Short mmCIF file of N, CA and C in Angstrom, two decimals:
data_model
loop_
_atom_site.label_atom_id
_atom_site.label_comp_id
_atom_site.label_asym_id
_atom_site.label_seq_id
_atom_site.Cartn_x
_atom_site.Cartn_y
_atom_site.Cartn_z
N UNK A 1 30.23 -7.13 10.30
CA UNK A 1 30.11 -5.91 9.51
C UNK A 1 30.08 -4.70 10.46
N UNK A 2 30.55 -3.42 9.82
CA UNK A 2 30.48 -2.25 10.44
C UNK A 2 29.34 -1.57 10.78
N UNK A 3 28.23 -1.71 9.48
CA UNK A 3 27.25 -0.82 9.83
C UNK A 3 25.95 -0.50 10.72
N UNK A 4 25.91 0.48 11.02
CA UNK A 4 25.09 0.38 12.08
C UNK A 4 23.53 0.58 11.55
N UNK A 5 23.45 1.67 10.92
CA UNK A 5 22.39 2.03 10.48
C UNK A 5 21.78 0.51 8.68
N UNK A 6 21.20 0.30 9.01
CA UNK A 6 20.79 -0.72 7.86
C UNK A 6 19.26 0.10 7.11
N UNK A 7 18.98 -0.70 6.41
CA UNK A 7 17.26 -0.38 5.66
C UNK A 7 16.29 -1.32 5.55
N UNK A 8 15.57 -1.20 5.59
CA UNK A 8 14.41 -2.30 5.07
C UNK A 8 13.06 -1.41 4.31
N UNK A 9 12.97 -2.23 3.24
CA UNK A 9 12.03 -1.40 2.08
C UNK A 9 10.26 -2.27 2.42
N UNK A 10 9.87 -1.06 2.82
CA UNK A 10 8.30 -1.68 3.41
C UNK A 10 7.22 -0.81 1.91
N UNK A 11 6.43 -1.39 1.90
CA UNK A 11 4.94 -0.90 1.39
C UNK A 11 4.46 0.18 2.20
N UNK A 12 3.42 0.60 1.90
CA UNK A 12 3.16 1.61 3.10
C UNK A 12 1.67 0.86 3.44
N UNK A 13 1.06 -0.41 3.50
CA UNK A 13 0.60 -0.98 4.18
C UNK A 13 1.48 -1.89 5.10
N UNK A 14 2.90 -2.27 4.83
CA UNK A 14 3.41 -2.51 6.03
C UNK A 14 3.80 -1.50 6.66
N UNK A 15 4.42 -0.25 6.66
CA UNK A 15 4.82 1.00 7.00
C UNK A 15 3.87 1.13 7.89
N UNK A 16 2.34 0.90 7.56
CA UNK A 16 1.47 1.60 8.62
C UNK A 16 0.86 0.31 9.81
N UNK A 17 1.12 -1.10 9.06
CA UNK A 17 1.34 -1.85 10.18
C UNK A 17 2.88 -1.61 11.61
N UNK A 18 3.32 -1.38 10.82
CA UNK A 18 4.32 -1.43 11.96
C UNK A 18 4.44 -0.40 12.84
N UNK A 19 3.94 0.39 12.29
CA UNK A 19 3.57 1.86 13.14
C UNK A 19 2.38 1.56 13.99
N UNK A 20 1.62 1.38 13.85
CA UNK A 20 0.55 0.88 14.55
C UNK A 20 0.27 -0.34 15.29
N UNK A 21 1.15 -1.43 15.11
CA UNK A 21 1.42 -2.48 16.11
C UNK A 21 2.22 -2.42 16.81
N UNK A 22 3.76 -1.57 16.52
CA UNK A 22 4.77 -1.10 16.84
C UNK A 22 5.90 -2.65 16.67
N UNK A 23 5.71 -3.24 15.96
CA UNK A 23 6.74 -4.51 15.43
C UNK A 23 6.29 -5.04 13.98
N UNK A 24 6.90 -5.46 13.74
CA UNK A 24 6.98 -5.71 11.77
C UNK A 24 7.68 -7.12 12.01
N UNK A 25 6.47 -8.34 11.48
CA UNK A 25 6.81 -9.72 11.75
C UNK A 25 7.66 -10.38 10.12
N UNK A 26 7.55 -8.83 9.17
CA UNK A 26 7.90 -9.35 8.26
C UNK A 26 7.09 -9.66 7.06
N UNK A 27 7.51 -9.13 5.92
CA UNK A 27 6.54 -9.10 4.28
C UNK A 27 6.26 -10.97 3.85
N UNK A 28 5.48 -11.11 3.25
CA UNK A 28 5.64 -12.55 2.48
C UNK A 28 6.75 -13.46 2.57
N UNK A 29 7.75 -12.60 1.96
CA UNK A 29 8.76 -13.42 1.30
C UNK A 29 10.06 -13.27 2.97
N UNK A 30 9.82 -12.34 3.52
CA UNK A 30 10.37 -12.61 4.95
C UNK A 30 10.16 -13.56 5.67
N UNK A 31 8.54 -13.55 5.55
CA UNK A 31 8.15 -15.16 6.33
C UNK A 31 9.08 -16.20 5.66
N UNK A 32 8.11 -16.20 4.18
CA UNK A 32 8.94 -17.53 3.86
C UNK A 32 10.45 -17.70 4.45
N UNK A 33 11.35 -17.07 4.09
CA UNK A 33 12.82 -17.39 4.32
C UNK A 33 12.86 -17.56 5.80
N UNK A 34 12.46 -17.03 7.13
CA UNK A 34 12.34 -16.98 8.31
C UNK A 34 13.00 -15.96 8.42
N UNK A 35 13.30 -15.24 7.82
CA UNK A 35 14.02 -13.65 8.74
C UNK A 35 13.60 -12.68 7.66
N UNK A 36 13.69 -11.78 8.42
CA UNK A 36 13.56 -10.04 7.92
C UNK A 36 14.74 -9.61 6.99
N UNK A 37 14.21 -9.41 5.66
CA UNK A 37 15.05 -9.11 4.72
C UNK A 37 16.22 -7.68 4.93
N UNK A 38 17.26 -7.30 5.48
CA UNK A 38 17.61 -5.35 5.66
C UNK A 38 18.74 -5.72 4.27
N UNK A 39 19.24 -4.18 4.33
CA UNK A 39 19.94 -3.99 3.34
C UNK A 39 21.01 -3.23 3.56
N UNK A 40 21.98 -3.07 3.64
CA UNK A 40 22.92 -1.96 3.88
C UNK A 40 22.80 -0.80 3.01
N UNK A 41 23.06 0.53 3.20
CA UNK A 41 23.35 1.43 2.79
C UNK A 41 23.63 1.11 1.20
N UNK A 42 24.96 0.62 0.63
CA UNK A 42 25.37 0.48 -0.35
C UNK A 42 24.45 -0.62 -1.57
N UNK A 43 23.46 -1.42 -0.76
CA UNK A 43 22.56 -2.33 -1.14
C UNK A 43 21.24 -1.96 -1.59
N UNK A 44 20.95 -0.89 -0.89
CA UNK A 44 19.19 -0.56 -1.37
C UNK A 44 18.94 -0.32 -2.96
N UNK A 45 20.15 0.57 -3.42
CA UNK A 45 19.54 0.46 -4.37
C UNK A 45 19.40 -0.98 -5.29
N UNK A 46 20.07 -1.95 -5.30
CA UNK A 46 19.72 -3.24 -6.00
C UNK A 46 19.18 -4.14 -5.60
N UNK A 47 18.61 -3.73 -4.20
CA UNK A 47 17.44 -4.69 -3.60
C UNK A 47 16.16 -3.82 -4.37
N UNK A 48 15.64 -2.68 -4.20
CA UNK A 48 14.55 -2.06 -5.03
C UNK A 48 14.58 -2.95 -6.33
N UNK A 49 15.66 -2.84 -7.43
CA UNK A 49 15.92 -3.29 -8.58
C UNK A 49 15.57 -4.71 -8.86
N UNK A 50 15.93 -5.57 -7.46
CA UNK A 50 15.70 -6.76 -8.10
C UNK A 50 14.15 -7.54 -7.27
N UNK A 51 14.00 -6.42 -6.54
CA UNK A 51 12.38 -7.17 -5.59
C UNK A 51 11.76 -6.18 -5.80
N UNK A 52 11.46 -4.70 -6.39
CA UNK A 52 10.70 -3.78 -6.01
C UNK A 52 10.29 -3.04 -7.58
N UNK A 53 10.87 -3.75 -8.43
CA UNK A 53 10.76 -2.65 -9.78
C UNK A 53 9.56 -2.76 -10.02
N UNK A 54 9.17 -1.39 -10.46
CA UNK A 54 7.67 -0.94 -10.71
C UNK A 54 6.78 -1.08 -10.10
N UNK A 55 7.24 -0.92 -8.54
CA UNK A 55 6.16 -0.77 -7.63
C UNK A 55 6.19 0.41 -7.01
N UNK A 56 5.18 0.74 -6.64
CA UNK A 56 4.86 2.51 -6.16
C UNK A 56 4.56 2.26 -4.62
N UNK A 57 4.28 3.50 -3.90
CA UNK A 57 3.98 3.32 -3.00
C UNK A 57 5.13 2.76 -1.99
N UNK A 58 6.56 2.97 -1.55
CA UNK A 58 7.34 2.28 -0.99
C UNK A 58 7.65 3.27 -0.09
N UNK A 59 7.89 2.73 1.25
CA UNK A 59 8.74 3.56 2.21
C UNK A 59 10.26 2.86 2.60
N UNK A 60 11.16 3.80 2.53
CA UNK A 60 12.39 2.86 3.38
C UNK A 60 12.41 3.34 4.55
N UNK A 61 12.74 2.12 5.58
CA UNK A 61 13.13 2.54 6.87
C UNK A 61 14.42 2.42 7.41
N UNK A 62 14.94 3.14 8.36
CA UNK A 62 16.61 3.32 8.62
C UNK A 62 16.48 2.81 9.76
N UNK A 63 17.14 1.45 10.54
CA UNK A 63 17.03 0.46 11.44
C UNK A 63 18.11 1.03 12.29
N UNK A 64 18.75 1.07 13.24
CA UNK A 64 19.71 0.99 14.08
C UNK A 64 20.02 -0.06 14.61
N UNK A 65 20.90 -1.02 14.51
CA UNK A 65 21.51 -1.71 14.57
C UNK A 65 21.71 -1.85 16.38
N UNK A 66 22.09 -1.09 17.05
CA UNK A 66 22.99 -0.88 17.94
C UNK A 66 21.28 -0.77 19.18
N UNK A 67 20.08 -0.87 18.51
CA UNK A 67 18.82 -0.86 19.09
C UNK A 67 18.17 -2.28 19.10
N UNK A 68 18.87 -3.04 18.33
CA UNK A 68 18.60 -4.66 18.11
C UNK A 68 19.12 -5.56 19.01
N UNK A 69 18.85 -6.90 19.46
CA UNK A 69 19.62 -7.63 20.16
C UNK A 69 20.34 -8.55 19.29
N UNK A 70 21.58 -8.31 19.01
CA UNK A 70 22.94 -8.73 18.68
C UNK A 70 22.78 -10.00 18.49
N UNK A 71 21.56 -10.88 18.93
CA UNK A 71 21.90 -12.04 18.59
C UNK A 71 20.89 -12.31 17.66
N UNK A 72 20.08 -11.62 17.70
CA UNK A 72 18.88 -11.73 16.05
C UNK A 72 19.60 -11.22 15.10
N UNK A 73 20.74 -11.14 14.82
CA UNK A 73 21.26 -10.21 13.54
C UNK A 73 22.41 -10.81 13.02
N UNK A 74 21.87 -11.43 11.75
CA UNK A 74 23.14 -11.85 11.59
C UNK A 74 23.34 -11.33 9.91
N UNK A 75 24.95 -11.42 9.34
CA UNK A 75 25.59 -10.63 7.81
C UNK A 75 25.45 -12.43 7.68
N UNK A 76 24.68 -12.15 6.51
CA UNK A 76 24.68 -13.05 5.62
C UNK A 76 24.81 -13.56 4.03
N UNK A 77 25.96 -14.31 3.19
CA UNK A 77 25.82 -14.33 1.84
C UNK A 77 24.40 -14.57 1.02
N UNK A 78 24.36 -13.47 0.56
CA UNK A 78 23.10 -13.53 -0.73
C UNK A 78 23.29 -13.32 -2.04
N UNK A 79 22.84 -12.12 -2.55
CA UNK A 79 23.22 -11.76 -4.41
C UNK A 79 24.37 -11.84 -4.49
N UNK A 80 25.00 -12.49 -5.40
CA UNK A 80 26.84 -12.69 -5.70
C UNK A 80 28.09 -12.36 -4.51
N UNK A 81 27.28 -13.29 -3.46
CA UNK A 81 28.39 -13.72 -1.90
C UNK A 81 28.04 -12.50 -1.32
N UNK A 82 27.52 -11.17 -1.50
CA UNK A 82 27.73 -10.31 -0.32
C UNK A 82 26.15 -10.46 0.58
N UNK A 83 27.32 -10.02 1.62
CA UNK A 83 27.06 -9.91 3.06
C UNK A 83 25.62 -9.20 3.13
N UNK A 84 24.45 -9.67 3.49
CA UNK A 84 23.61 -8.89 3.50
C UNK A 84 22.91 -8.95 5.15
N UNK A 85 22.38 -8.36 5.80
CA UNK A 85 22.06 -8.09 7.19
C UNK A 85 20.89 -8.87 7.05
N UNK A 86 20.44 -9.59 8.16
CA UNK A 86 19.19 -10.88 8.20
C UNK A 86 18.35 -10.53 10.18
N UNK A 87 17.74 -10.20 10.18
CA UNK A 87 16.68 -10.18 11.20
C UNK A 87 16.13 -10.78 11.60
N UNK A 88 16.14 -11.84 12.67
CA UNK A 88 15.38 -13.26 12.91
C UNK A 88 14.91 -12.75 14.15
N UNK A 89 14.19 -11.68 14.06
CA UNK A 89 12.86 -11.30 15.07
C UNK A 89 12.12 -10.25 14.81
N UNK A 90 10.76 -10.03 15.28
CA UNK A 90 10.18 -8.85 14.72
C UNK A 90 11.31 -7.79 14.87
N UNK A 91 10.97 -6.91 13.49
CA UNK A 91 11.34 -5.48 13.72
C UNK A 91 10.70 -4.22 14.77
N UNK A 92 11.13 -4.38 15.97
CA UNK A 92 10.58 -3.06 16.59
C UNK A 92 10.65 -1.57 16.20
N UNK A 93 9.27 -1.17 16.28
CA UNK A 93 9.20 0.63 15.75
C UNK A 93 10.32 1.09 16.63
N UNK A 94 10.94 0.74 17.92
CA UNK A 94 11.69 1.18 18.56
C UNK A 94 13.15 1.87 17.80
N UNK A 95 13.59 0.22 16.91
CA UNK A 95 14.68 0.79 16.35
C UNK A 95 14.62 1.04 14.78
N UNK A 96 13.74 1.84 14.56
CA UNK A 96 13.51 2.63 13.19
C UNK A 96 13.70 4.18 13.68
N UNK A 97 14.89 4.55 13.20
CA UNK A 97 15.40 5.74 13.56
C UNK A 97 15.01 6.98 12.56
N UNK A 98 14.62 6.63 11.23
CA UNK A 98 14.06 7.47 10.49
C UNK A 98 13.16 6.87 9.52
N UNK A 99 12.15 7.84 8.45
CA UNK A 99 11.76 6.98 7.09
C UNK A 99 11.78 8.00 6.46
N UNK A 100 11.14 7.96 5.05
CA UNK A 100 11.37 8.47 3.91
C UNK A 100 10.56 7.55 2.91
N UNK A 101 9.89 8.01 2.02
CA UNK A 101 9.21 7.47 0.65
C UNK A 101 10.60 7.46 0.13
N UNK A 102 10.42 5.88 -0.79
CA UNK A 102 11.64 5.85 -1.71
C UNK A 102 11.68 6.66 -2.63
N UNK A 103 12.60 7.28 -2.61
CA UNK A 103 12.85 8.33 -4.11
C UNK A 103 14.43 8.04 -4.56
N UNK A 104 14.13 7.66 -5.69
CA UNK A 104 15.42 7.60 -6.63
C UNK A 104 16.23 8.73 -7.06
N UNK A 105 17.41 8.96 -7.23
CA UNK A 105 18.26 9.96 -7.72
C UNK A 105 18.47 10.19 -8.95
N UNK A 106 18.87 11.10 -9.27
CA UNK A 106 18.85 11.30 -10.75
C UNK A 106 20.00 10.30 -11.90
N UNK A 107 20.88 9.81 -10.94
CA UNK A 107 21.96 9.16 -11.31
C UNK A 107 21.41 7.48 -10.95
N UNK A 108 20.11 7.30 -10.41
CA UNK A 108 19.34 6.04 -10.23
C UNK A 108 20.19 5.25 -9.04
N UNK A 109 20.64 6.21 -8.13
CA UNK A 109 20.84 5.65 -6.46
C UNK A 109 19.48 6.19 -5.84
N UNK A 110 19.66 5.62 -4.73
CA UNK A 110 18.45 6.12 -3.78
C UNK A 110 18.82 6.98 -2.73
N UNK A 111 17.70 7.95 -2.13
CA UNK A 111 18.19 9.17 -1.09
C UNK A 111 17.68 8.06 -0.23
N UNK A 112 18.54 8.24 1.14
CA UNK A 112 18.57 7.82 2.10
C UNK A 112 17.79 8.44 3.04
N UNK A 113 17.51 8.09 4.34
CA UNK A 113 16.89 8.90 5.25
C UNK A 113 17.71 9.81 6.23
N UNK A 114 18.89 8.36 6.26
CA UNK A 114 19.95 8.64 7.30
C UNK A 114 21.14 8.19 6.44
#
């Protein structure tokens, strides 16, 4: 895949773990699967939709890709075959290039950070 910049949708008790440990080992359901759930750009909004509805309190974070080691990262088939980005190591605060509280658009996409 092309993209560089990816997302990952934290709580803001993980938000403030990872800020404060400076690595993110990953939510519940990250453990379980063994990797760090990201999302591409074009994806956040139906990852919110299908893991996040009616929960408050969310931050997204904007990952850089190009700050990761290439071999923890792999595009992987998930919701109906697409390619979704997979993290098989902590997330370093290093490569979180921006955040933002999730806020939805009026047209029910999400604003980005980056």
């Amino acid at each position: 895949m092309t993209d560089r910049i990816v997302y990952k949708i934290l709580t803001d008790d993980e938000h403030d773990a990872l800020t404060r440990m400076g690595s993110f080992s990953g939510s519940p359901a990250d453990l379980a699967d063994g990797f760090i759930h990201l999302s591409a750009a074009g994806q956040v909004a139906g990852t919110l939709d299908r893991h996040f509805s009616g929960k408050s309190g969310l931050v997204l974070v904007a990952v850089d890709l190009s700050l990761l080691d290439p071999a923890a990262v792999r595009w992987e088939p998930s919701r109906g075959g697409q390619l979704f980005p997979h993290l098989y190591a902590p997330l370093p605060v290093g490569a979180v290039v921006a955040t933002a509280p999730v806020a939805r658009t009026a047209g029910g996409g999400v604003s980005l950070p980056v």
